[in-house]
Amino acid sequence: MAKRGRPRKIESTEQMYDMFEAYKVERKSNPRVKYHLNQRTGDMVGEPLEVPLTIEGFELYCHKKFNFTAKHYLENTEKRYEDFCTISTRIRKEIRDDQIKGGMVGQYNPSITARLNSLKEQIEQTNIEQPLFPDVC
């Protein structure tokens, strides 16, 4: 029985990972610039900031550079991309690793990094009721 439907834009998992590697190189080699005022000279000084990796950024990069939607491959839409599940998991883990490490060293905003990656600090609090007038024998 012949396959029906539109042919895939990505033929192999290696091709998708090569696209991700290209995304990482492009993202890390093009920093954003934050401008602030130099108090001594009064000049605006640009400070380069490394851009974090994101799933959304990778999807936009694929759409802009290769003219296809990576979301279907990453999310296994309608179970049509089973063979891409392993590489999708690896891509997500690499992105998460970049965000968490960047947040831990203060390169990225730690609270935003924690929210994006569902990290939270739990403090266990126990309430022990203290009587107002303890029984004194």
mmCIF file of N, CA, C and O in Angstrom, residues 132-137:
data_model
loop_
_atom_site.group_PDB
_atom_site.id
_atom_site.type_symbol
_atom_site.label_atom_id
_atom_site.label_comp_id
_atom_site.label_asym_id
_atom_site.label_seq_id
_atom_site.Cartn_x
_atom_site.Cartn_y
_atom_site.Cartn_z
ATOM 1 N N LEU A 132 -2.119 28.225 74.691
ATOM 2 C CA LEU A 132 -1.866 29.516 75.313
ATOM 3 C C LEU A 132 -1.499 29.374 76.784
ATOM 4 O O LEU A 132 -0.635 30.090 77.280
ATOM 5 N N PHE A 133 -2.167 28.474 77.451
ATOM 6 C CA PHE A 133 -1.896 28.269 78.871
ATOM 7 C C PHE A 133 -1.552 26.804 79.076
ATOM 8 O O PHE A 133 -2.431 25.972 79.259
ATOM 9 N N PRO A 134 -0.267 26.511 79.056
ATOM 10 C CA PRO A 134 0.107 25.104 79.228
ATOM 11 C C PRO A 134 -0.256 24.620 80.627
ATOM 12 O O PRO A 134 -0.229 25.375 81.593
ATOM 13 N N ASP A 135 -0.636 23.370 80.685
ATOM 14 C CA ASP A 135 -0.990 22.797 81.990
ATOM 15 C C ASP A 135 0.263 22.677 82.837
ATOM 16 O O ASP A 135 1.260 22.076 82.435
ATOM 17 N N VAL A 136 0.215 23.297 83.983
ATOM 18 C CA VAL A 136 1.350 23.252 84.891
ATOM 19 C C VAL A 136 0.930 22.415 86.093
ATOM 20 O O VAL A 136 -0.070 22.682 86.734
ATOM 21 N N CYS A 137 1.699 21.417 86.394
ATOM 22 C CA CYS A 137 1.356 20.548 87.524
ATOM 23 C C CYS A 137 2.150 20.902 88.733
ATOM 24 O O CYS A 137 3.195 21.361 88.790
#
